[in-house]
Amino acid sequence: MDDIFTYLAWKGDLSLKAAPLNETDALILCRAAYFPMDGAVPEDFQNHIALKDAAAVMLADAEERRFLMENDKRLLAELASCPRFEHLELCGYRNNTDPSTEKQFSAVTVKLGDSLFISFRGTDSTLVGWKEDFNMSFSLIPSQLEAVRYLKQAAASGGRIICGGHSKGGNLAVYAAAFCGKRLQKRIDAVYNFDGPGFIKEVTQSPEYNAISGKVYKFVPQSSIIGRLLTADERFIAVISEEKGLRQHDLYSWRIVPPGRMEPAAVQNSPFMGRSLNDWIAGMDMNTRRQFFDACYEVITQTGASTLSELFTGKNALLIIKNYRATDPEARRLILRGFTLLYRAARGNIPLPHHRTDSSAPPKQPQTTKDGLKTARSTNKSCANR
């Protein structure tokens, strides 16, 4: 399969001056935001370090650093010896996780000559990072506000700007570009959103969001789940992934074709899991969503786990059940009703034999009950291919 590593073999010897930045370069720089750059890249924006020099620091003690994916090590090593990327200057690395405010934020700035590429990291393996993702369904999140501040700080040095991110990072890139202010927004040439979730309607119906939407390039795998959560009329480009289901979220599985573009795919209906999750979220009002996710998070964090890998090891599964039983009756009721609604949403999306869904049909309007749940199934409008 031709992927981003094949792309580096094709085009890695060409400088960005010889062949200007394209969507696959943006994809690579967005994945680079996941590199564990602590102590290797300056936190301020005045000092810079070449990518190859920062890579030498990270690879020297790679076993002690937390690389989220094994392919990240390979990508870092190849970028460090690739003329197209090795001399790019890195600065402004931030990596802040704060359980008390339920914030997981990370970003890095890459100097592309006289312009900047501001790359926002997606969700890492921490539980607080995933909790913040769920919080997007009912409110603004701390990382979105932090992304705006970061963009303003990075942009202080002047020059044209490109923003980008993968997963939650794509959401942050769009939000920061929308709400950074009119003067700064004029300096933004493009925003790359790689399979990032959408926004609550308070964002999508704002004039700030509409002002930047024409510069947003969103790419999702052909049967995306994450990138089509909380989306309504958001435009996107579907691309081919060699994986199935949730594994399509892994951008290393996305197919690249010469001279360096992601291979387009036919738009597919949101898969079973994506439809079920969207219907589930739509079936709860904002306050009920908040209460449900808060109650679940309280039960999970009482295990003492701080990452997903810790959560699914040892006796934590039994601890979760024990903590659920020990929590107060109201919290148990919220959790039970929330998962009951998830079951109903999943049951309502089980494909029927020889049944075709009319994606042009208007969504059903859910009826809100006294406890905040909505009884009728609702569906998002299908997104238009861009």
Coordinates of C-alpha atoms in Angstrom, one line a residue:
M1 CA 0.0 0.0 0.0
D2 CA 1.2 3.5 -0.8
D3 CA 1.1 5.6 2.4
I4 CA 2.9 8.6 3.9
F5 CA 6.2 6.6 4.0
T6 CA 5.9 5.9 0.3
Y7 CA 5.3 9.6 -0.2
L8 CA 8.5 10.4 1.6
A9 CA 10.3 8.1 -0.8
W10 CA 8.7 9.8 -3.8
K11 CA 9.1 13.4 -2.8
G12 CA 11.3 13.6 0.3
D13 CA 14.3 14.9 -1.7
L14 CA 12.4 18.0 -2.8
S15 CA 12.4 21.1 -0.7
L16 CA 9.2 23.0 0.0
K17 CA 10.5 25.7 -2.3
A18 CA 10.9 23.3 -5.2
A19 CA 7.5 21.7 -4.5
P20 CA 5.1 23.7 -2.3
L21 CA 3.4 22.3 0.7
N22 CA 0.4 20.0 -0.1
E23 CA -2.3 18.1 1.8
T24 CA 0.0 15.1 2.5
D25 CA 2.7 17.4 3.9
A26 CA 0.0 18.9 6.1
L27 CA -1.1 15.4 7.2
I28 CA 2.5 14.6 8.1
L29 CA 3.0 17.8 10.1
C30 CA -0.2 17.1 12.0
R31 CA 1.0 13.7 12.9
A32 CA 4.3 15.2 14.1
A33 CA 2.3 17.0 16.8
Y34 CA 2.0 13.6 18.5
F35 CA 5.8 13.2 18.9
P36 CA 6.9 13.4 22.6
M37 CA 8.9 16.7 22.2
D38 CA 9.3 17.5 25.9
G39 CA 12.8 18.8 26.5
A40 CA 13.6 18.6 22.8
V41 CA 11.7 21.6 21.4
P42 CA 11.6 25.0 23.0
E43 CA 8.4 26.1 24.6
D44 CA 8.8 29.7 23.6
F45 CA 8.4 31.1 20.0
Q46 CA 11.7 33.0 19.9
N47 CA 14.0 30.0 20.0
H48 CA 13.9 27.3 17.3
I49 CA 15.4 23.9 16.7
A50 CA 15.8 22.1 13.4
L51 CA 13.6 19.0 13.2
K52 CA 16.6 16.7 12.7
D53 CA 18.2 18.0 15.8
A54 CA 15.0 17.7 17.9
A55 CA 14.6 14.1 16.5
A56 CA 18.1 13.2 17.6
V57 CA 17.1 14.2 21.2
M58 CA 13.9 12.2 21.1
L59 CA 15.3 9.1 19.5
A60 CA 18.3 9.0 21.9
D61 CA 16.0 8.1 24.8
A62 CA 13.0 6.8 22.8
E63 CA 12.4 4.0 25.2
E64 CA 11.7 6.4 28.0
R65 CA 9.4 8.6 25.9
R66 CA 5.8 7.8 25.3
F67 CA 5.3 7.3 21.6
L68 CA 1.6 6.7 21.0
M69 CA 2.2 4.6 18.0
E70 CA 5.2 2.5 16.8
N71 CA 4.9 4.2 13.4
D72 CA 5.5 7.5 15.1
K73 CA 9.1 6.5 15.8
R74 CA 9.6 5.5 12.2
L75 CA 8.1 8.7 10.9
L76 CA 10.3 10.8 13.2
A77 CA 13.4 9.0 12.0
E78 CA 12.5 9.3 8.3
L79 CA 11.6 13.0 8.6
A80 CA 15.0 13.6 10.3
S81 CA 16.9 12.3 7.3
C82 CA 14.5 13.7 4.7
P83 CA 15.6 17.0 2.9
R84 CA 12.0 18.1 2.6
F85 CA 11.5 18.2 6.4
E86 CA 14.8 17.9 8.2
H87 CA 15.7 21.6 8.2
L88 CA 12.2 22.8 9.3
E89 CA 12.4 24.8 12.5
L90 CA 10.3 23.8 15.5
C91 CA 9.2 26.0 18.4
G92 CA 6.4 26.7 20.8
Y93 CA 5.9 23.2 22.0
R94 CA 3.2 22.9 24.6
N95 CA 2.0 19.8 26.4
N96 CA -0.5 20.5 29.2
T97 CA -2.7 18.0 30.9
D98 CA -4.8 19.2 33.8
P99 CA -7.3 16.7 35.3
S100 CA -8.8 19.4 37.6
T101 CA -10.1 21.4 34.5
E102 CA -10.4 18.3 32.3
K103 CA -7.9 19.7 29.8
Q104 CA -5.5 17.8 27.5
F105 CA -3.8 20.2 25.1
S106 CA -0.7 20.0 23.0
A107 CA 0.6 21.9 20.0
V108 CA 3.8 22.8 18.1
T109 CA 4.7 25.5 15.6
V110 CA 6.7 24.7 12.5
K111 CA 8.4 27.5 10.5
L112 CA 8.0 27.1 6.8
G113 CA 10.3 29.9 5.6
D114 CA 8.4 33.1 6.2
S115 CA 5.2 31.3 7.1
L116 CA 4.0 29.2 10.0
F117 CA 2.3 25.8 10.3
I118 CA 0.6 25.5 13.6
S119 CA -0.1 21.9 14.4
F120 CA -2.5 20.8 17.2
R121 CA -2.3 17.4 18.7
G122 CA -5.4 15.1 19.0
T123 CA -6.4 13.0 22.0
D124 CA -3.6 11.1 23.7
S125 CA -4.0 8.0 25.8
T126 CA -5.0 9.8 29.0
L127 CA -8.5 9.4 30.5
V128 CA -8.8 13.2 30.9
G129 CA -8.1 13.6 27.2
W130 CA -11.0 11.3 26.3
K131 CA -13.3 13.0 28.9
E132 CA -12.6 16.3 27.3
D133 CA -13.6 14.8 23.9
F134 CA -17.0 13.8 25.4
N135 CA -17.4 17.3 26.9
M136 CA -17.4 18.7 23.3
S137 CA -20.9 17.3 23.0
F138 CA -22.4 19.8 25.4
S139 CA -20.0 22.7 25.8
L140 CA -16.9 24.5 24.8
I141 CA -13.8 22.7 26.2
P142 CA -10.6 24.2 27.8
S143 CA -8.4 23.0 24.9
Q144 CA -10.5 25.0 22.4
L145 CA -10.0 28.2 24.4
E146 CA -6.3 27.3 24.9
A147 CA -5.9 26.8 21.1
V148 CA -7.1 30.3 20.5
R149 CA -4.5 31.7 22.9
Y150 CA -1.8 29.6 21.4
L151 CA -2.6 30.7 17.9
K152 CA -2.4 34.3 18.9
Q153 CA 1.0 33.8 20.6
A154 CA 2.4 31.9 17.7
A155 CA 1.2 34.5 15.2
A156 CA 2.9 37.4 17.0
S157 CA 6.1 36.9 14.9
G158 CA 4.2 37.7 11.7
G159 CA 3.8 35.9 8.4
R160 CA 1.2 33.9 6.7
I161 CA -0.4 31.0 8.7
I162 CA -1.6 27.5 8.1
C163 CA -3.4 25.6 10.9
G164 CA -4.0 21.9 11.1
G165 CA -4.6 18.9 13.3
H166 CA -5.7 15.3 13.4
S167 CA -8.7 14.0 15.4
K168 CA -9.4 16.5 18.3
G169 CA -6.5 18.5 16.9
G170 CA -8.5 19.2 13.7
N171 CA -11.3 20.4 15.8
L172 CA -8.9 22.7 17.7
A173 CA -7.4 24.0 14.5
V174 CA -10.8 25.0 13.1
Y175 CA -12.0 26.6 16.4
A176 CA -8.7 28.6 16.9
A177 CA -8.9 29.9 13.3
A178 CA -12.5 30.9 13.7
F179 CA -12.2 32.7 17.0
C180 CA -8.7 34.3 16.8
G181 CA -10.1 37.7 15.7
K182 CA -10.7 39.2 12.2
R183 CA -7.3 40.7 11.7
L184 CA -5.4 37.5 12.5
Q185 CA -8.0 35.4 10.5
K186 CA -7.0 37.3 7.4
R187 CA -3.5 35.9 7.6
I188 CA -4.7 32.3 7.6
D189 CA -4.4 30.7 4.2
A190 CA -5.8 27.2 5.1
V191 CA -7.0 25.0 7.9
Y192 CA -6.5 21.3 7.6
N193 CA -8.8 19.1 9.7
F194 CA -8.0 15.4 9.4
D195 CA -10.9 13.3 10.8
G196 CA -11.7 15.7 13.6
P197 CA -15.2 15.8 15.2
G198 CA -17.6 18.7 14.7
F199 CA -19.1 21.3 17.0
I200 CA -22.2 22.1 19.0
K201 CA -24.6 24.4 17.1
E202 CA -23.6 27.5 19.2
V203 CA -20.3 27.3 17.3
T204 CA -21.4 26.3 13.8
Q205 CA -24.1 29.0 13.8
S206 CA -21.7 31.8 14.8
P207 CA -20.4 34.4 12.3
E208 CA -16.8 33.6 13.3
Y209 CA -17.2 30.0 12.3
N210 CA -18.8 30.9 9.0
A211 CA -16.1 33.4 8.2
I212 CA -13.4 30.7 8.3
S213 CA -15.3 27.8 6.9
G214 CA -14.3 28.5 3.3
K215 CA -10.6 28.0 4.2
V216 CA -11.2 24.7 6.0
Y217 CA -10.1 21.5 4.2
K218 CA -11.5 18.5 6.0
F219 CA -10.5 15.0 5.1
V220 CA -12.1 11.8 6.5
P221 CA -11.7 8.1 5.7
Q222 CA -14.5 6.6 3.6
S223 CA -16.6 5.3 6.5
S224 CA -15.4 7.8 9.1
I225 CA -16.8 7.6 12.6
I226 CA -14.8 10.2 14.7
G227 CA -14.8 12.8 11.9
R228 CA -18.5 12.7 11.4
L229 CA -19.6 13.1 15.0
L230 CA -21.4 16.3 15.8
T231 CA -21.4 17.3 12.1
A232 CA -24.3 18.8 10.2
D233 CA -23.6 20.6 6.9
E234 CA -19.9 20.4 7.3
R235 CA -18.2 19.8 4.0
F236 CA -15.4 17.1 3.7
I237 CA -13.3 15.1 1.3
A238 CA -13.5 11.3 1.7
V239 CA -10.3 9.4 1.3
I240 CA -9.4 5.7 1.2
S241 CA -8.2 3.9 4.3
E242 CA -7.0 0.4 4.2
E243 CA -8.5 -0.3 7.6
K244 CA -12.1 -0.9 8.8
G245 CA -14.3 0.7 11.4
L246 CA -12.6 2.8 14.1
R247 CA -9.1 1.8 12.8
Q248 CA -9.7 4.0 9.8
H249 CA -9.0 6.9 12.2
D250 CA -5.3 5.9 12.0
L251 CA -3.9 8.2 9.3
Y252 CA -1.1 5.8 8.6
S253 CA -3.7 3.7 7.0
W254 CA -4.7 6.4 4.5
R255 CA -3.7 5.7 0.9
I256 CA -1.5 8.2 -0.9
V257 CA -1.2 8.4 -4.7
P258 CA 1.4 10.1 -6.9
P259 CA 2.4 12.9 -6.9
G260 CA 1.3 13.1 -3.3
R261 CA -2.4 13.4 -2.7
M262 CA -4.7 11.3 -0.6
E263 CA -6.7 9.0 -2.8
P264 CA -10.4 10.1 -3.0
A265 CA -13.1 7.6 -2.0
A266 CA -16.8 7.4 -2.8
V267 CA -18.8 8.9 0.1
Q268 CA -20.3 6.2 2.2
N269 CA -23.1 6.5 4.6
S270 CA -21.9 7.0 8.2
P271 CA -21.4 3.4 9.5
F272 CA -23.5 1.7 12.1
M273 CA -21.3 2.9 15.0
G274 CA -21.2 6.5 13.8
R275 CA -24.9 6.7 13.2
S276 CA -25.6 5.1 16.6
L277 CA -23.3 7.5 18.4
N278 CA -24.8 10.5 16.7
D279 CA -28.3 9.4 17.5
W280 CA -27.3 8.6 21.1
I281 CA -25.9 12.1 21.6
A282 CA -28.8 13.7 19.9
G283 CA -31.1 11.8 22.2
M284 CA -30.0 13.7 25.3
D285 CA -30.2 17.4 26.0
M286 CA -27.1 19.3 26.9
N287 CA -27.5 19.1 30.7
T288 CA -28.2 15.3 30.5
R289 CA -25.1 14.8 28.4
R290 CA -23.0 16.6 31.0
Q291 CA -24.5 14.7 33.9
F292 CA -24.1 11.3 32.2
F293 CA -20.4 11.8 31.2
D294 CA -19.5 13.3 34.6
A295 CA -21.0 10.4 36.4
C296 CA -19.2 7.8 34.2
Y297 CA -15.9 9.7 34.6
E298 CA -16.3 9.7 38.3
V299 CA -16.8 5.9 38.4
I300 CA -13.8 5.3 36.1
T301 CA -11.3 7.6 37.8
Q302 CA -12.0 6.0 41.2
T303 CA -10.0 3.0 39.9
G304 CA -6.9 5.1 40.1
A305 CA -6.1 4.7 36.4
S306 CA -5.0 7.7 34.4
T307 CA -4.6 6.2 30.9
L308 CA -6.6 3.9 28.8
S309 CA -4.0 1.2 29.0
E310 CA -4.1 1.3 32.8
L311 CA -7.9 1.2 32.8
F312 CA -8.0 -2.1 30.9
T313 CA -5.4 -3.9 33.0
G314 CA -5.5 -5.8 36.3
K315 CA -8.7 -5.7 38.3
N316 CA -10.0 -2.3 37.1
A317 CA -13.0 -3.9 35.3
L318 CA -14.2 -5.3 38.7
L319 CA -13.4 -2.0 40.4
I320 CA -15.6 -0.1 37.8
I321 CA -18.5 -2.4 38.7
K322 CA -17.8 -2.0 42.4
N323 CA -17.6 1.8 42.1
Y324 CA -20.8 1.9 40.1
R325 CA -22.7 0.0 42.8
A326 CA -21.3 2.3 45.5
T327 CA -22.2 5.5 43.8
D328 CA -25.3 7.4 44.8
P329 CA -28.7 6.3 43.3
E330 CA -29.1 9.4 41.2
A331 CA -25.8 8.8 39.5
R332 CA -26.6 5.2 38.9
R333 CA -29.9 6.2 37.4
L334 CA -28.1 8.6 35.0
I335 CA -25.6 6.0 33.9
L336 CA -28.2 3.3 33.4
R337 CA -30.5 5.6 31.4
G338 CA -27.6 6.8 29.3
F339 CA -26.5 3.3 28.3
T340 CA -30.1 2.3 27.8
L341 CA -30.4 5.1 25.3
L342 CA -27.2 3.9 23.6
Y343 CA -28.7 0.5 23.3
R344 CA -31.8 1.9 21.7
A345 CA -29.8 4.0 19.3
A346 CA -27.7 1.0 18.3
R347 CA -30.8 -1.2 17.9
G348 CA -32.4 1.5 15.7
N349 CA -29.4 1.5 13.3
I350 CA -29.1 -2.2 12.8
P351 CA -29.1 -2.6 9.0
L352 CA -32.3 -4.2 7.6
P353 CA -32.0 -6.6 4.6
H354 CA -32.5 -4.9 1.2
H355 CA -33.1 -1.6 3.0
R356 CA -31.7 1.6 1.6
T357 CA -31.6 4.7 3.8
D358 CA -32.8 7.9 2.2
S359 CA -30.1 10.3 3.2
S360 CA -32.0 13.2 1.8
A361 CA -34.9 12.7 4.2
P362 CA -35.2 15.3 6.9
P363 CA -34.2 14.3 10.4
K364 CA -36.9 13.3 12.9
Q365 CA -37.5 15.8 15.6
P366 CA -36.9 14.2 19.0
Q367 CA -39.3 14.8 21.8
T368 CA -37.7 15.9 25.1
T369 CA -39.0 14.1 28.2
K370 CA -39.0 15.5 31.7
D371 CA -35.7 13.8 32.6
G372 CA -33.9 15.4 29.6
L373 CA -33.9 12.3 27.3
K374 CA -35.3 12.4 23.8
T375 CA -37.5 9.6 22.7
A376 CA -37.5 9.9 18.9
R377 CA -34.4 8.9 16.9
S378 CA -32.7 11.9 15.3
T379 CA -30.1 11.8 12.5
N380 CA -27.6 14.4 11.2
K381 CA -27.9 15.6 7.7
S382 CA -25.5 13.8 5.4
C383 CA -22.4 15.8 4.7
A384 CA -21.6 16.9 1.2
N385 CA -18.4 15.8 -0.5
R386 CA -16.1 18.6 -1.2

